[in-house]
PDB file of C-alpha atoms in Angstrom:
ATOM      1  CA  MET A   1    -192.745  54.318   4.009  1.00 48.00           C
ATOM      2  CA  PHE A   2    -189.699  54.393   2.013  1.00 48.00           C
ATOM      3  CA  ALA A   3    -188.563  54.903   5.365  1.00 51.00           C
ATOM      4  CA  LEU A   4    -187.919  50.910   6.338  1.00 47.00           C
ATOM      5  CA  PRO A   5    -186.713  50.057   2.813  1.00 52.00           C
ATOM      6  CA  ASN A   6    -183.863  53.191   2.925  1.00 51.00           C
ATOM      7  CA  PHE A   7    -182.896  52.391   6.085  1.00 43.00           C
ATOM      8  CA  PHE A   8    -182.497  48.636   5.332  1.00 42.00           C
ATOM      9  CA  ALA A   9    -180.764  49.003   2.505  1.00 45.00           C
ATOM     10  CA  ILE A  10    -178.371  51.382   3.325  1.00 43.00           C
ATOM     11  CA  TRP A  11    -177.904  49.036   6.756  1.00 40.00           C
ATOM     12  CA  LEU A  12    -177.712  46.351   4.114  1.00 39.00           C
ATOM     13  CA  LEU A  13    -174.290  49.048   1.787  1.00 37.00           C
ATOM     14  CA  SER A  14    -172.965  49.248   5.459  1.00 42.00           C
ATOM     15  CA  SER A  15    -172.163  45.948   5.854  1.00 40.00           C
ATOM     16  CA  ILE A  16    -171.110  44.829   3.482  1.00 38.00           C
ATOM     17  CA  LEU A  17    -167.979  47.329   3.079  1.00 35.00           C
ATOM     18  CA  SER A  18    -167.729  46.917   6.723  1.00 36.00           C
ATOM     19  CA  LEU A  19    -167.169  43.221   5.478  1.00 33.00           C
ATOM     20  CA  THR A  20    -164.808  44.348   2.075  1.00 34.00           C
ATOM     21  CA  THR A  21    -162.977  46.618   4.201  1.00 34.00           C
ATOM     22  CA  ALA A  22    -161.852  43.144   7.111  1.00 37.00           C
ATOM     23  CA  GLN A  23    -161.212  41.735   4.213  1.00 40.00           C
ATOM     24  CA  TYR A  24    -158.969  43.605   2.752  1.00 39.00           C
ATOM     25  CA  THR A  25    -157.256  44.724   5.910  1.00 44.00           C
ATOM     26  CA  GLN A  26    -156.424  40.608   6.618  1.00 48.00           C
ATOM     27  CA  LYS A  27    -154.871  40.048   3.496  1.00 52.00           C
ATOM     28  CA  TRP A  28    -152.226  42.420   4.081  1.00 59.00           C
ATOM     29  CA  HIS A  29    -149.766  42.570   6.618  1.00 60.00           C
ATOM     30  CA  SER A  30    -146.708  43.728   7.195  1.00 74.00           C
ATOM     31  CA  PHE A  31    -144.355  41.320   5.616  1.00 86.00           C
ATOM     32  CA  SER A  32    -141.714  40.750   8.106  1.00 90.00           C
ATOM     33  CA  LYS A  33    -144.661  38.965  10.752  1.00 88.00           C
ATOM     34  CA  THR A  34    -145.656  36.446   7.737  1.00 85.00           C
ATOM     35  CA  CYS A  35    -142.291  36.326   5.165  1.00 89.00           C
ATOM     36  CA  THR A  36    -139.073  34.817   6.380  1.00 89.00           C
ATOM     37  CA  ASN A  37    -135.121  34.951   3.888  1.00 91.00           C
ATOM     38  CA  ILE A  38    -135.840  38.586   3.636  1.00 94.00           C
ATOM     39  CA  THR A  39    -132.783  40.392   1.926  1.00 95.00           C
ATOM     40  CA  LEU A  40    -131.573  43.010  -0.746  1.00 96.00           C
ATOM     41  CA  THR A  41    -129.835  41.695  -4.136  1.00 94.00           C
ATOM     42  CA  ASP A  42    -129.012  44.499  -6.735  1.00 93.00           C
ATOM     43  CA  ASN A  43    -129.421  47.728  -4.215  1.00 90.00           C
ATOM     44  CA  TRP A  44    -133.064  47.079  -4.915  1.00 94.00           C
ATOM     45  CA  PHE A  45    -134.507  43.792  -5.946  1.00 95.00           C
ATOM     46  CA  LEU A  46    -137.125  42.564  -2.515  1.00 95.00           C
ATOM     47  CA  ASN A  47    -136.280  38.925  -1.653  1.00 92.00           C
ATOM     48  CA  ALA A  48    -138.673  37.130   1.033  1.00 91.00           C
ATOM     49  CA  THR A  49    -140.118  33.957   1.106  1.00 87.00           C
ATOM     50  CA  CYS A  50    -143.926  34.861   2.173  1.00 84.00           C
ATOM     51  CA  LEU A  51    -146.596  32.444   2.411  1.00 78.00           C
ATOM     52  CA  PRO A  52    -150.367  33.417   2.165  1.00 76.00           C
ATOM     53  CA  LEU A  53    -151.670  34.670   4.336  1.00 72.00           C
ATOM     54  CA  ASP A  54    -155.069  32.270   4.731  1.00 72.00           C
ATOM     55  CA  PRO A  55    -153.573  28.959   5.451  1.00 69.00           C
ATOM     56  CA  SER A  56    -156.825  27.007   2.821  1.00 74.00           C
ATOM     57  CA  GLN A  57    -154.767  28.864   0.088  1.00 68.00           C
ATOM     58  CA  HIS A  58    -152.667  26.889  -1.751  1.00 60.00           C
ATOM     59  CA  VAL A  59    -150.491  29.298  -3.273  1.00 59.00           C
ATOM     60  CA  PRO A  60    -146.471  29.008  -3.678  1.00 58.00           C
ATOM     61  CA  ILE A  61    -144.047  30.454  -1.692  1.00 61.00           C
ATOM     62  CA  ASN A  62    -142.605  33.816  -3.260  1.00 54.00           C
ATOM     63  CA  TYR A  63    -139.362  32.916  -4.840  1.00 66.00           C
ATOM     64  CA  ILE A  64    -139.762  36.266  -7.058  1.00 78.00           C
ATOM     65  CA  PRO A  65    -138.348  39.616  -6.265  1.00 89.00           C
ATOM     66  CA  LEU A  66    -139.912  42.823  -5.850  1.00 93.00           C
ATOM     67  CA  ASP A  67    -138.340  46.056  -7.758  1.00 94.00           C
ATOM     68  CA  LEU A  68    -138.376  48.579  -4.886  1.00 95.00           C
ATOM     69  CA  ASN A  69    -137.754  50.750  -7.222  1.00 94.00           C
ATOM     70  CA  LEU A  70    -141.689  50.616  -8.355  1.00 93.00           C
ATOM     71  CA  CYS A  71    -142.779  51.731  -4.391  1.00 92.00           C
ATOM     72  CA  ILE A  72    -140.110  54.211  -3.575  1.00 95.00           C
ATOM     73  CA  THR A  73    -138.164  57.404  -4.279  1.00 93.00           C
ATOM     74  CA  MET A  74    -136.676  60.010  -3.102  1.00 91.00           C
ATOM     75  CA  ASN A  75    -138.615  63.257  -1.916  1.00 90.00           C
ATOM     76  CA  GLU A  76    -138.247  66.833  -2.287  1.00 86.00           C
ATOM     77  CA  THR A  77    -136.079  66.556   1.132  1.00 86.00           C
ATOM     78  CA  GLY A  78    -134.034  64.169  -0.437  1.00 88.00           C
ATOM     79  CA  GLN A  79    -135.465  61.489   2.246  1.00 93.00           C
ATOM     80  CA  LEU A  80    -136.629  58.041   1.173  1.00 95.00           C
ATOM     81  CA  ASP A  81    -140.561  58.168   0.554  1.00 94.00           C
ATOM     82  CA  TRP A  82    -144.074  55.633  -0.585  1.00 93.00           C
ATOM     83  CA  ASP A  83    -144.706  56.408  -4.217  1.00 92.00           C
ATOM     84  CA  LEU A  84    -146.248  54.238  -7.573  1.00 89.00           C
ATOM     85  CA  TYR A  85    -143.208  53.927  -9.501  1.00 89.00           C
ATOM     86  CA  GLY A  86    -140.722  55.774  -8.183  1.00 90.00           C
ATOM     87  CA  LYS A  87    -137.627  54.702  -9.499  1.00 92.00           C
ATOM     88  CA  ALA A  88    -135.372  55.422  -5.879  1.00 93.00           C
ATOM     89  CA  SER A  89    -131.892  53.577  -8.325  1.00 94.00           C
ATOM     90  CA  ASN A  90    -132.653  57.671  -9.937  1.00 92.00           C
ATOM     91  CA  TYR A  91    -131.064  59.152  -7.165  1.00 91.00           C
ATOM     92  CA  CYS A  92    -130.091  56.567  -4.057  1.00 94.00           C
ATOM     93  CA  ASN A  93    -127.486  53.443  -4.197  1.00 93.00           C
ATOM     94  CA  ASN A  94    -125.423  51.881  -1.620  1.00 95.00           C
ATOM     95  CA  CYS A  95    -128.321  50.266   0.015  1.00 97.00           C
ATOM     96  CA  THR A  96    -128.179  47.993   3.024  1.00 97.00           C
ATOM     97  CA  LEU A  97    -131.425  46.432   5.325  1.00 97.00           C
ATOM     98  CA  ALA A  98    -131.401  46.154   8.766  1.00 97.00           C
ATOM     99  CA  LEU A  99    -133.595  43.451  10.397  1.00 95.00           C
ATOM    100  CA  ASN A 100    -134.936  44.781  13.072  1.00 90.00           C
ATOM    101  CA  PRO A 101    -137.532  44.183  15.683  1.00 87.00           C
ATOM    102  CA  GLY A 102    -141.504  44.727  14.361  1.00 82.00           C
ATOM    103  CA  CYS A 103    -139.705  46.600  10.984  1.00 90.00           C
ATOM    104  CA  VAL A 104    -136.769  46.206   8.107  1.00 96.00           C
ATOM    105  CA  ASP A 105    -135.378  49.191   7.458  1.00 97.00           C
ATOM    106  CA  LEU A 106    -134.127  50.080   4.550  1.00 98.00           C
ATOM    107  CA  THR A 107    -130.623  52.569   4.158  1.00 98.00           C
ATOM    108  CA  CYS A 108    -129.417  54.233   1.131  1.00 96.00           C
ATOM    109  CA  THR A 109    -127.394  56.967  -0.007  1.00 95.00           C
ATOM    110  CA  CYS A 110    -128.788  59.804  -1.480  1.00 92.00           C
ATOM    111  CA  GLY A 111    -128.688  63.304  -2.639  1.00 85.00           C
ATOM    112  CA  ALA A 112    -125.534  63.737  -4.315  1.00 71.00           C
ATOM    113  CA  ASP A 113    -126.676  63.747  -7.924  1.00 73.00           C
ATOM    114  CA  TRP A 114    -129.583  65.735  -6.662  1.00 69.00           C
ATOM    115  CA  GLY A 115    -128.371  69.522  -5.003  1.00 74.00           C
ATOM    116  CA  PHE A 116    -128.686  67.696  -1.322  1.00 76.00           C
ATOM    117  CA  PRO A 117    -125.259  66.348  -0.601  1.00 84.00           C
ATOM    118  CA  SER A 118    -124.531  63.294   0.149  1.00 89.00           C
ATOM    119  CA  HIS A 119    -126.631  61.282   3.566  1.00 92.00           C
ATOM    120  CA  ASN A 120    -128.127  58.453   4.958  1.00 96.00           C
ATOM    121  CA  THR A 121    -131.529  57.724   4.737  1.00 96.00           C
ATOM    122  CA  THR A 122    -134.061  55.028   5.972  1.00 97.00           C
ATOM    123  CA  ILE A 123    -137.065  54.195   5.399  1.00 96.00           C
ATOM    124  CA  ASN A 124    -139.034  51.337   7.195  1.00 95.00           C
ATOM    125  CA  LEU A 125    -140.300  48.811   4.782  1.00 95.00           C
ATOM    126  CA  ASP A 126    -143.380  47.134   6.496  1.00 92.00           C
ATOM    127  CA  GLU A 127    -144.586  50.919   5.960  1.00 91.00           C
ATOM    128  CA  GLY A 128    -145.229  50.486   2.397  1.00 91.00           C
ATOM    129  CA  ILE A 129    -144.200  46.614   1.757  1.00 92.00           C
ATOM    130  CA  GLY A 130    -147.189  43.857   2.636  1.00 89.00           C
ATOM    131  CA  ASN A 131    -147.347  39.994   2.495  1.00 85.00           C
ATOM    132  CA  TYR A 132    -151.008  40.071  -0.103  1.00 80.00           C
ATOM    133  CA  ASP A 133    -151.809  36.621   0.090  1.00 76.00           C
ATOM    134  CA  GLY A 134    -148.310  35.247   0.071  1.00 79.00           C
ATOM    135  CA  GLN A 135    -146.745  38.049  -2.747  1.00 81.00           C
ATOM    136  CA  VAL A 136    -145.271  40.862  -1.627  1.00 86.00           C
ATOM    137  CA  VAL A 137    -145.959  44.218  -2.897  1.00 88.00           C
ATOM    138  CA  CYS A 138    -146.035  47.686  -2.473  1.00 89.00           C
ATOM    139  CA  ARG A 139    -148.625  48.359  -0.910  1.00 81.00           C
ATOM    140  CA  THR A 140    -149.314  51.792  -3.156  1.00 69.00           C
ATOM    141  CA  THR A 141    -151.118  49.459  -5.496  1.00 54.00           C
ATOM    142  CA  GLY A 142    -153.319  49.013  -3.371  1.00 46.00           C
ATOM    143  CA  PRO A 143    -154.452  44.698  -3.510  1.00 42.00           C
ATOM    144  CA  ILE A 144    -157.135  45.320  -6.855  1.00 37.00           C
ATOM    145  CA  ASP A 145    -153.569  45.142  -9.366  1.00 43.00           C
ATOM    146  CA  PRO A 146    -151.603  41.991  -9.754  1.00 44.00           C
ATOM    147  CA  PRO A 147    -148.453  41.941  -7.462  1.00 45.00           C
ATOM    148  CA  VAL A 148    -145.809  44.177  -8.589  1.00 48.00           C
ATOM    149  CA  THR A 149    -142.703  41.908  -9.304  1.00 48.00           C
ATOM    150  CA  ARG A 150    -139.533  41.406 -11.896  1.00 46.00           C
ATOM    151  CA  LEU A 151    -139.535  37.803 -12.906  1.00 43.00           C
TER     152      LEU A 151
END
């Protein structure tokens, strides 16, 4: 007697979750595929002109730089890595961008003050930076948080 309502409730819940997941996935995208004019200023501020993934959204084009210190750190092996509020500028400097087909690489000199020999390390920004409705954001913050930017 209760099997049918329980089955229906489970089916309905799983359908809603799958739609929510699909909507979440569509809002995120590798930012280099949907943004132009990608540059780096002051070692850590990522600039990009991005449009919303949904053309019906009338969001102004994003010109607010993203502070990569909010997304990236140097890990225990001396490599750039993803971490919320990572403060990579405490460990690295002389950062540059390389705009490659399918990815944007950030390369920095890291480790000199932290027990590592000074060395270059690279991270693919498309793995941790997304275009969320026209706003460049750290994926570590997730879409439920407001975009993390510097004014």
